[in-house]
Amino acid sequence: MNNFLKLKLFFMAIFLSNYLIAQDLRIFGFVQSSFTRYEAKFVPTLNDYTPPVKVNFMGINQLNLMASSILTEDVSTYLNLEFTNNYSSSKGFGYFNLQEAFIRWDLKDEFKVAFGMLIPSFNSFYEIYNRFPFFPYIARPKMYETNIENVVNLFDILPQKALFQAYGSLSITELNKIDYALYFGNPPNSLISSKDNDLLPGYVAYGQSASPYLSHGFRIGFSNLFMKFGFSYNGDRDNKTKFIVYDTLDAPNVINLGQHNRYRLGGDFMIKFFDFTISSEIMIVKTTTPKNILDTLKRWVEINPNYNGRSFDKLGYYVTLQYDYKNMFAFFMLDFLNDDSNRYYFGILGSKGFNFGIGYYYSENLIIKTQFIHNRGRYNLGLVNIPVRDYREYQYQFGLSYTF
Amino acid sequence: MKNIIKIGVILFLFIINNNFAQMCLVANKSFGEIKLTKEEAINIVLMRRTEIKNQKIRLLDIKGQNEKQIEFFKKLGYELTEIRKTWMKNVLTGKANSPLQVSTFEEMKAKIIEIQNAVGYLPKNLCDQNVIILYETE
């Protein structure tokens, strides 16, 4: 490297550092790493089709790198990059996502606006579902466990990111507030053009919507220092133009079942009393499906009940009781998720989980967590010998969440 | 006579102790004269309220932990760790900016005087005419 280039780099470094300081740029983030012993079996266990599974997995569940800067007194920017499951592009591990990037205008406490890409206000947990330092779980309630996104298309269940959100808090009294948020954003991922899903070749760039629909929604709620509850709505389109169905016992077919309006309803509440916190959420996802399609789905269930479901509807909920004592916490959680159009994963009754965990705040930046999970489901495997079998899953987890 | 001395010593210690424990939520003078209730002070430290008299607030905090700081938040009904968790939650969700961190109360006072919309907390003996006292702990 010649001296002139070195000098240029030196001045560029000075300029960049001065620029970052002037912009009040802050870089921060968090990591969750964990070890999991995973055991699963069908009951009755027969080695014909369903041998027991025993595996250990470990590593970085998630790493988020964030940055924010204050542009003026009212305007600031925020960036959130996410790496999941020991991300490596060369090895094909995990995912890298531009989770959020937006500019925020805080006009008043009663009215703020965010524009860019952000996680919308839907129920209470969704806004923090990928911020591990704020909850006691290693594995989140099922409807938010996005680390299994290669197994379950969770973003067909959860609302899409918002591109614009107006929100704020209206005071009833000094401590009692009405919280509200209104947003709109892209349609679901299946209506966004990509390399594997080129919807309007030659017209729409990959990563952009190829549909006139916008997802939209709101949350309205009440909060004070001890209680929080709210009601949420989200509407979008359910794209079933490339619906995979096992209309024979052997191989799947891709069939066009059209696009249909879909809505999500959510309810959330949280109450604190003494050292206890109870929090709960429910999400109902309904697709307005014509009767002839519902009849066809029912017919397909009879052909292959292990894969085909009766509707496109989904239901998820969880209830958590948490006890905090000084720097320690313990929780018990019951959670459930069912997507009837994905019976291969959720079975015929959905997946129900019993979770118990204890943890310790070693410092403000480091949380030590443990969690035991027992998930149950029931599957119609379509086998001649005992077709309907129960599924039992046990997970023993140890994890660390830390911020930097 | 001995009793009078004893009472005097006890009173002196009581006053000293009281002064030591008493803390104030203070702001830059640009906010003008204003007194807050305990509930309003709680809302400000929890970032549930981000403005006073339509003027945005820039919160200040002291790095690490010290007794006076812990005492201040306790008198508002919160542990320091709870307050910091709330701040971190707001920052990591992009809802608010992190408080500006300083190392000492003297530095905090200097910043409150310097930054137009700054709000912080100081021991009573550091609160003078250069800052606005928004709220005093009991």
XYZ file of C-alpha atoms in Angstrom:
542
model
C 0.000 0.000 0.000
C 1.533 3.320 -0.942
C 1.815 6.211 1.483
C -0.767 8.317 -0.323
C -3.367 5.565 0.035
C -2.495 5.121 3.715
C -2.921 8.865 4.245
C -6.277 8.793 2.454
C -7.472 5.888 4.606
C -6.281 7.682 7.727
C -8.271 10.828 6.883
C -11.278 8.763 5.884
C -11.168 6.992 9.274
C -11.021 10.339 11.077
C -13.889 11.684 8.977
C -15.997 8.564 9.538
C -15.463 8.488 13.312
C -16.266 12.217 13.571
C -19.337 11.694 11.407
C -20.568 8.812 13.609
C -20.022 10.820 16.788
C -21.836 13.818 15.275
C -24.774 11.601 14.328
C -24.909 10.192 17.891
C -24.713 6.705 16.413
C -25.067 3.833 18.858
C -24.319 0.230 18.041
C -25.638 -2.460 20.326
C -27.276 -5.855 20.230
C -27.693 -9.170 21.944
C -26.959 -12.859 21.624
C -28.732 -15.951 22.791
C -26.771 -19.152 22.857
C -28.090 -22.441 24.156
C -27.687 -26.170 24.494
C -30.695 -28.438 23.915
C -31.136 -32.133 24.522
C -34.030 -33.136 22.266
C -35.911 -36.406 22.557
C -39.031 -37.375 20.655
C -41.052 -40.516 20.110
C -44.389 -41.746 18.881
C -46.585 -43.689 21.297
C -46.867 -46.575 20.733
C -43.298 -46.628 19.490
C -42.841 -49.042 16.627
C -39.683 -49.172 14.588
C -41.707 -49.577 11.375
C -41.981 -45.874 10.627
C -41.441 -43.902 13.786
C -38.210 -44.733 15.604
C -37.431 -42.495 18.623
C -35.229 -39.442 17.973
C -32.464 -38.316 20.344
C -30.262 -35.378 19.398
C -28.260 -32.599 21.000
C -28.070 -29.188 19.424
C -26.263 -26.100 20.507
C -24.798 -22.801 19.416
C -26.057 -19.312 18.722
C -29.843 -19.356 18.416
C -29.866 -15.744 17.511
C -27.597 -12.740 17.273
C -29.040 -9.291 16.639
C -26.890 -6.371 15.706
C -28.617 -3.034 16.063
C -27.811 0.592 15.520
C -29.662 3.790 16.219
C -28.935 7.421 15.712
C -30.604 10.629 16.778
C -30.992 12.949 13.784
C -32.900 15.742 15.499
C -34.763 16.109 18.782
C -37.839 14.395 17.253
C -36.344 12.191 14.555
C -34.223 9.102 14.989
C -33.314 6.018 12.998
C -33.098 2.381 13.939
C -31.580 -0.690 12.310
C -31.932 -4.338 13.378
C -29.983 -7.136 11.647
C -30.609 -10.706 12.695
C -28.578 -13.913 12.362
C -30.163 -17.193 13.449
C -29.050 -20.777 14.083
C -25.240 -20.493 13.817
C -25.590 -18.515 10.605
C -23.117 -19.294 7.866
C -23.870 -18.499 4.232
C -21.071 -20.783 3.017
C -22.354 -23.772 5.013
C -26.042 -23.072 4.514
C -26.720 -22.717 8.256
C -29.453 -20.488 9.675
C -30.731 -17.246 8.237
C -29.662 -13.649 7.935
C -32.521 -11.145 7.935
C -32.876 -7.432 7.678
C -35.417 -7.476 10.492
C -36.106 -3.785 10.837
C -34.879 -0.489 9.482
C -36.963 2.589 10.036
C -37.004 6.265 10.719
C -39.072 7.384 13.689
C -40.707 10.733 14.136
C -41.791 11.393 17.731
C -44.120 14.308 17.320
C -45.734 13.845 20.734
C -46.343 10.995 23.190
C -49.836 10.862 21.679
C -48.624 10.580 18.082
C -45.501 8.988 16.676
C -44.770 7.697 13.200
C -42.354 5.040 11.984
C -41.595 4.519 8.311
C -39.392 1.870 6.730
C -39.724 -1.728 7.834
C -40.730 -2.672 11.347
C -42.453 -5.339 13.403
C -46.019 -4.109 13.773
C -48.055 -3.816 16.949
C -49.963 -7.062 17.070
C -50.668 -8.421 20.527
C -48.006 -7.626 23.079
C -45.278 -10.223 22.640
C -44.809 -9.805 18.887
C -42.967 -6.508 19.309
C -40.333 -8.211 21.486
C -40.549 -11.773 20.160
C -36.997 -11.635 18.779
C -35.488 -9.749 21.760
C -34.375 -12.630 23.967
C -33.074 -10.564 26.898
C -36.643 -9.436 27.674
C -38.300 -12.732 28.323
C -37.512 -15.774 30.431
C -37.814 -18.336 27.651
C -35.114 -20.039 25.611
C -37.765 -21.483 23.294
C -40.569 -18.970 22.849
C -44.304 -19.642 22.752
C -44.874 -21.727 19.620
C -46.597 -19.021 17.630
C -43.435 -16.901 17.921
C -40.728 -19.564 17.593
C -39.286 -18.400 14.283
C -36.063 -20.381 14.593
C -37.938 -23.312 13.054
C -38.789 -21.358 9.907
C -37.411 -24.042 7.608
C -39.965 -26.459 9.169
C -42.969 -24.170 9.699
C -43.769 -21.075 7.662
C -44.430 -18.967 10.743
C -44.741 -15.764 8.756
C -47.812 -17.266 7.156
C -49.193 -17.328 10.695
C -47.841 -14.039 12.079
C -48.569 -10.646 10.479
C -46.064 -9.324 7.975
C -43.744 -6.443 8.720
C -45.264 -2.977 8.663
C -43.908 -0.336 6.318
C -45.712 2.503 8.033
C -47.011 2.685 11.581
C -48.634 5.520 13.518
C -48.865 4.948 17.245
C -49.001 6.619 20.602
C -50.456 6.703 24.092
C -53.439 8.750 25.185
C -53.592 9.545 28.903
C -56.739 8.767 30.857
C -54.963 9.707 34.066
C -51.223 10.169 34.610
C -50.644 6.438 35.067
C -53.495 4.945 33.012
C -53.083 5.102 29.262
C -54.785 3.971 26.091
C -52.181 2.658 23.640
C -52.959 2.531 19.953
C -51.171 1.643 16.727
C -52.298 1.632 13.089
C -50.155 0.221 10.319
C -49.942 -1.085 6.814
C -47.299 -3.103 5.037
C -46.493 -5.626 2.364
C -48.744 -8.578 1.537
C -47.520 -11.994 2.753
C -44.209 -13.367 1.478
C -45.969 -15.627 -1.016
C -47.093 -12.482 -2.895
C -43.613 -10.981 -2.925
C -41.447 -11.717 -5.916
C -38.264 -13.689 -5.322
C -35.803 -15.902 -7.153
C -37.888 -18.988 -6.307
C -41.210 -17.200 -6.708
C -40.871 -14.843 -9.694
C -44.438 -13.561 -9.848
C -44.232 -10.946 -12.606
C -40.998 -11.690 -14.480
C -39.534 -8.569 -15.998
C -41.776 -6.232 -13.988
C -41.125 -6.674 -10.300
C -37.735 -6.750 -8.598
C -37.053 -9.612 -6.208
C -38.078 -8.588 -2.713
C -40.923 -6.346 -3.893
C -44.650 -6.933 -3.785
C -46.253 -8.249 -6.970
C -49.783 -7.620 -5.769
C -52.131 -4.635 -5.289
C -52.915 -5.759 -1.721
C -51.500 -4.250 1.431
C -51.577 -5.912 4.785
C -53.054 -3.624 7.411
C -53.961 -3.742 11.060
C -54.248 -2.104 14.414
C -53.888 -2.700 18.120
C -55.765 -0.855 20.808
C -55.022 -1.461 24.437
C -54.877 -0.196 27.980
C -51.807 -0.009 30.173
C -50.702 1.165 33.572
C -47.812 0.129 35.806
C -49.382 -3.207 36.831
C -51.630 -4.202 33.984
C -51.757 -4.256 30.222
C -54.322 -5.652 27.823
C -55.255 -5.134 24.215
C -57.089 -6.258 21.134
C -55.409 -6.601 17.722
C -56.567 -7.010 14.161
C -54.611 -7.716 10.981
C -55.876 -8.322 7.455
C -54.069 -9.587 4.349
C -54.431 -12.104 1.485
C -53.837 -15.827 1.703
C -52.105 -16.960 -1.477
C -53.041 -20.543 -2.319
C -52.189 -20.390 -6.010
C -49.381 -22.902 -5.516
C -51.020 -25.058 -2.880
C -49.264 -28.362 -2.259
C -51.658 -31.224 -1.740
C -51.154 -34.960 -1.326
C -54.124 -35.952 -3.471
C -52.632 -39.409 -3.837
C -50.828 -41.460 -1.210
C -47.498 -41.256 -3.030
C -46.546 -37.814 -4.299
C -47.649 -34.209 -3.766
C -49.225 -32.044 -6.469
C -49.261 -28.277 -6.850
C -52.812 -26.977 -7.345
C -54.172 -23.455 -7.835
C -56.779 -22.752 -5.141
C -56.730 -18.958 -5.692
C -56.236 -16.077 -3.320
C -58.555 -15.374 -0.409
C -59.012 -12.666 2.186
C -57.514 -13.521 5.522
C -57.762 -11.838 8.906
C -56.102 -12.305 12.266
C -57.622 -11.451 15.614
C -55.479 -11.204 18.700
C -55.962 -10.612 22.388
C -53.294 -10.067 25.023
C -53.145 -9.317 28.725
C -50.540 -9.029 31.446
C -51.109 -8.521 35.173
C -48.460 -8.054 37.853
C -49.269 -8.783 41.480
C -46.628 -8.892 44.211
C -43.759 -10.822 42.614
C -45.968 -12.691 40.151
C -46.757 -11.855 36.538
C -49.436 -13.556 34.483
C -49.334 -12.948 30.752
C -51.347 -14.508 27.993
C -52.127 -14.096 24.317
C -54.384 -15.642 21.731
C -54.240 -15.383 17.940
C -56.959 -16.612 15.593
C -56.203 -16.683 11.853
C -59.167 -17.152 9.503
C -59.116 -17.442 5.729
C -62.451 -16.750 4.026
C -62.496 -19.930 1.948
C -65.342 -20.685 -0.526
C -67.467 -23.732 0.314
C -66.416 -25.674 -2.799
C -62.743 -25.427 -1.755
C -63.571 -26.490 1.811
C -65.421 -29.522 0.416
C -62.402 -30.377 -1.746
C -60.072 -30.085 1.267
C -62.284 -32.483 3.236
C -62.137 -34.964 0.379
C -58.339 -34.769 0.302
C -58.146 -35.390 4.077
C -59.699 -38.790 3.488
C -57.035 -39.593 0.874
C -54.031 -38.630 2.984
C -54.810 -37.496 6.569
C -51.127 -37.241 7.514
C -50.547 -34.262 5.211
C -53.882 -32.734 4.191
C -55.993 -30.527 6.450
C -59.634 -29.414 6.485
C -59.033 -25.640 6.367
C -56.435 -22.889 6.196
C -57.303 -21.607 9.675
C -54.784 -21.333 12.478
C -54.983 -20.928 16.239
C -52.266 -20.117 18.745
C -52.191 -19.150 22.412
C -50.041 -19.202 25.494
C -50.401 -18.527 29.220
C -47.369 -17.840 31.393
C -47.110 -17.488 35.156
C -43.795 -15.978 36.190
C -42.399 -15.487 39.670
C -39.538 -13.063 40.276
C -37.468 -13.102 43.429
C -34.575 -10.641 43.539
C -32.386 -11.608 40.572
C -34.013 -14.990 40.066
C -37.117 -16.008 38.173
C -39.175 -19.108 37.539
C -42.003 -19.614 35.068
C -44.563 -22.099 33.944
C -46.003 -21.780 30.446
C -48.706 -23.603 28.571
C -48.674 -22.978 24.821
C -50.477 -24.230 21.757
C -50.325 -23.774 18.002
C -52.239 -25.406 15.202
C -52.209 -24.798 11.464
C -54.634 -27.281 10.004
C -53.153 -26.922 6.532
C -49.795 -28.228 7.849
C -50.738 -31.542 9.438
C -47.324 -32.983 8.726
C -45.934 -30.714 11.450
C -48.942 -29.990 13.675
C -50.776 -33.314 13.470
C -54.537 -33.597 13.767
C -54.916 -31.719 17.062
C -52.114 -29.165 16.958
C -49.024 -28.967 19.127
C -49.476 -28.380 22.845
C -46.545 -27.597 25.130
C -45.887 -27.584 28.870
C -42.872 -25.475 29.731
C -41.060 -24.844 32.975
C -37.967 -22.752 33.468
C -35.804 -21.036 36.027
C -33.221 -18.366 35.485
C -30.916 -15.837 37.041
C -29.965 -12.277 36.156
C -26.229 -12.502 36.667
C -25.970 -8.825 35.739
C -28.029 -6.270 33.811
C -26.483 -7.642 30.628
C -26.391 -11.368 31.248
C -29.254 -13.775 31.942
C -28.746 -17.457 32.648
C -31.787 -19.500 31.593
C -32.970 -23.082 31.775
C -36.134 -24.532 30.287
C -37.856 -27.875 30.168
C -40.382 -28.423 27.391
C -42.835 -31.239 26.941
C -44.739 -31.025 23.644
C -47.584 -33.312 22.698
C -49.421 -33.960 19.468
C -51.424 -36.632 17.674
C -50.793 -37.799 14.117
C -52.721 -39.885 11.660
C -49.797 -41.587 9.965
C -52.035 -43.481 7.572
C -50.305 -46.752 8.440
C -52.104 -50.050 8.430
C -50.820 -50.900 11.902
C -52.173 -48.344 14.467
C -52.571 -45.317 12.145
C -53.245 -42.714 14.877
C -50.345 -42.298 17.250
C -49.503 -39.802 19.975
C -46.315 -37.826 19.736
C -44.187 -36.912 22.774
C -41.322 -34.468 22.648
C -38.995 -33.547 25.515
C -36.445 -30.757 25.457
C -33.946 -29.899 28.181
C -32.393 -26.517 27.552
C -29.717 -24.335 29.018
C -29.019 -20.905 27.602
C -27.449 -17.509 28.030
C -28.836 -14.212 26.787
C -26.545 -11.252 26.841
C -26.595 -7.741 25.520
C -23.640 -5.739 24.300
C -26.891 19.308 79.796
C -25.750 15.855 78.631
C -29.261 15.164 77.355
C -29.278 18.375 75.348
C -25.967 17.398 73.715
C -27.338 13.927 72.948
C -30.485 15.373 71.376
C -28.326 17.841 69.443
C -26.106 15.052 68.098
C -29.151 12.931 67.145
C -30.791 15.902 65.387
C -27.543 16.705 63.571
C -27.151 13.096 62.407
C -30.821 12.994 61.384
C -30.448 16.163 59.289
C -27.183 14.918 57.735
C -28.718 11.535 56.970
C -31.856 13.094 55.576
C -29.857 15.382 53.318
C -27.738 12.454 52.176
C -30.763 10.339 51.290
C -32.819 13.051 49.668
C -32.669 13.077 45.886
C -34.197 15.265 43.209
C -35.331 14.746 39.650
C -33.904 17.798 37.935
C -33.960 19.387 34.501
C -32.308 22.025 32.392
C -33.561 25.549 33.083
C -35.108 25.769 29.607
C -38.127 23.814 30.941
C -39.026 26.739 33.226
C -40.493 26.399 36.714
C -42.476 23.187 37.020
C -43.237 20.717 39.809
C -44.131 17.129 39.050
C -46.137 14.639 41.069
C -44.614 11.288 42.010
C -46.692 9.612 39.258
C -45.379 12.064 36.658
C -41.812 11.492 37.858
C -42.331 7.695 37.570
C -43.650 8.099 34.025
C -40.591 10.130 33.065
C -38.044 7.655 34.418
C -39.947 4.758 32.821
C -39.999 6.628 29.463
C -43.815 6.445 29.427
C -43.726 10.218 29.159
C -41.101 11.731 26.897
C -41.943 15.414 27.100
C -42.524 18.181 29.616
C -44.481 21.261 28.522
C -44.314 19.999 24.909
C -40.513 19.923 25.082
C -38.763 16.585 24.479
C -36.748 15.042 27.294
C -33.217 13.670 27.037
C -32.717 11.377 30.020
C -29.365 11.071 31.762
C -28.115 8.160 33.815
C -25.006 7.308 35.832
C -23.027 4.281 34.675
C -22.868 1.284 36.997
C -24.578 1.370 40.344
C -24.262 3.575 43.398
C -26.220 3.783 46.639
C -27.799 7.176 45.987
C -28.954 6.101 42.553
C -30.458 2.873 43.915
C -32.140 4.848 46.705
C -33.612 7.356 44.234
C -35.329 4.712 42.125
C -36.408 2.771 45.228
C -38.188 5.866 46.506
C -40.096 5.935 43.222
C -41.034 2.288 43.841
C -38.565 0.580 41.490
C -35.317 -1.318 41.604
C -32.531 0.174 39.487
C -32.334 -3.089 37.500
C -36.060 -2.845 36.663
C -35.597 0.699 35.411
C -32.580 -0.300 33.319
C -34.503 -3.267 31.857
C -37.320 -0.929 30.854
C -34.871 1.451 29.200
C -33.139 -1.394 27.407
C -36.488 -2.709 26.185
C -37.391 0.677 24.753
C -34.001 1.026 23.113
C -33.824 -2.502 21.663
C -37.341 -2.217 20.224
C -36.505 1.125 18.624
C -39.153 2.931 20.677
C -36.815 5.322 22.431
C -33.213 6.412 22.588
C -30.974 5.235 25.378
C -30.274 7.659 28.237
C -27.046 9.577 27.964
C -24.597 8.015 30.396
C -22.246 9.945 32.643
C -19.835 8.825 35.361
C -20.561 11.035 38.377
C -23.285 13.261 39.801
C -21.042 16.269 39.202
C -20.793 15.337 35.520
C -24.546 14.778 35.401
C -25.151 18.239 36.807
C -22.790 19.776 34.254
C -24.622 17.961 31.413
C -28.032 19.041 32.722
C -26.844 22.637 32.690
C -25.298 22.198 29.220
C -27.950 20.183 27.317
C -31.168 22.063 26.694
C -33.660 19.228 27.195
C -31.711 17.175 29.735
C -33.415 15.513 32.708
C -31.478 13.646 35.387
C -31.312 12.994 39.099
C -29.055 14.561 41.721
C -28.521 14.443 45.479
C -30.286 17.345 47.180
C -27.009 19.089 48.094
C -26.134 19.434 44.372
C -29.494 20.934 43.416
C -29.155 24.693 43.163
C -30.407 27.606 41.085
C -28.602 26.284 37.970
C -31.144 23.486 37.543
C -34.909 23.121 37.821
C -36.093 20.746 40.548
C -38.947 18.729 39.079
C -39.516 16.365 41.979
C -37.953 15.695 45.371
C -38.029 12.304 47.024
C -39.395 12.164 50.590
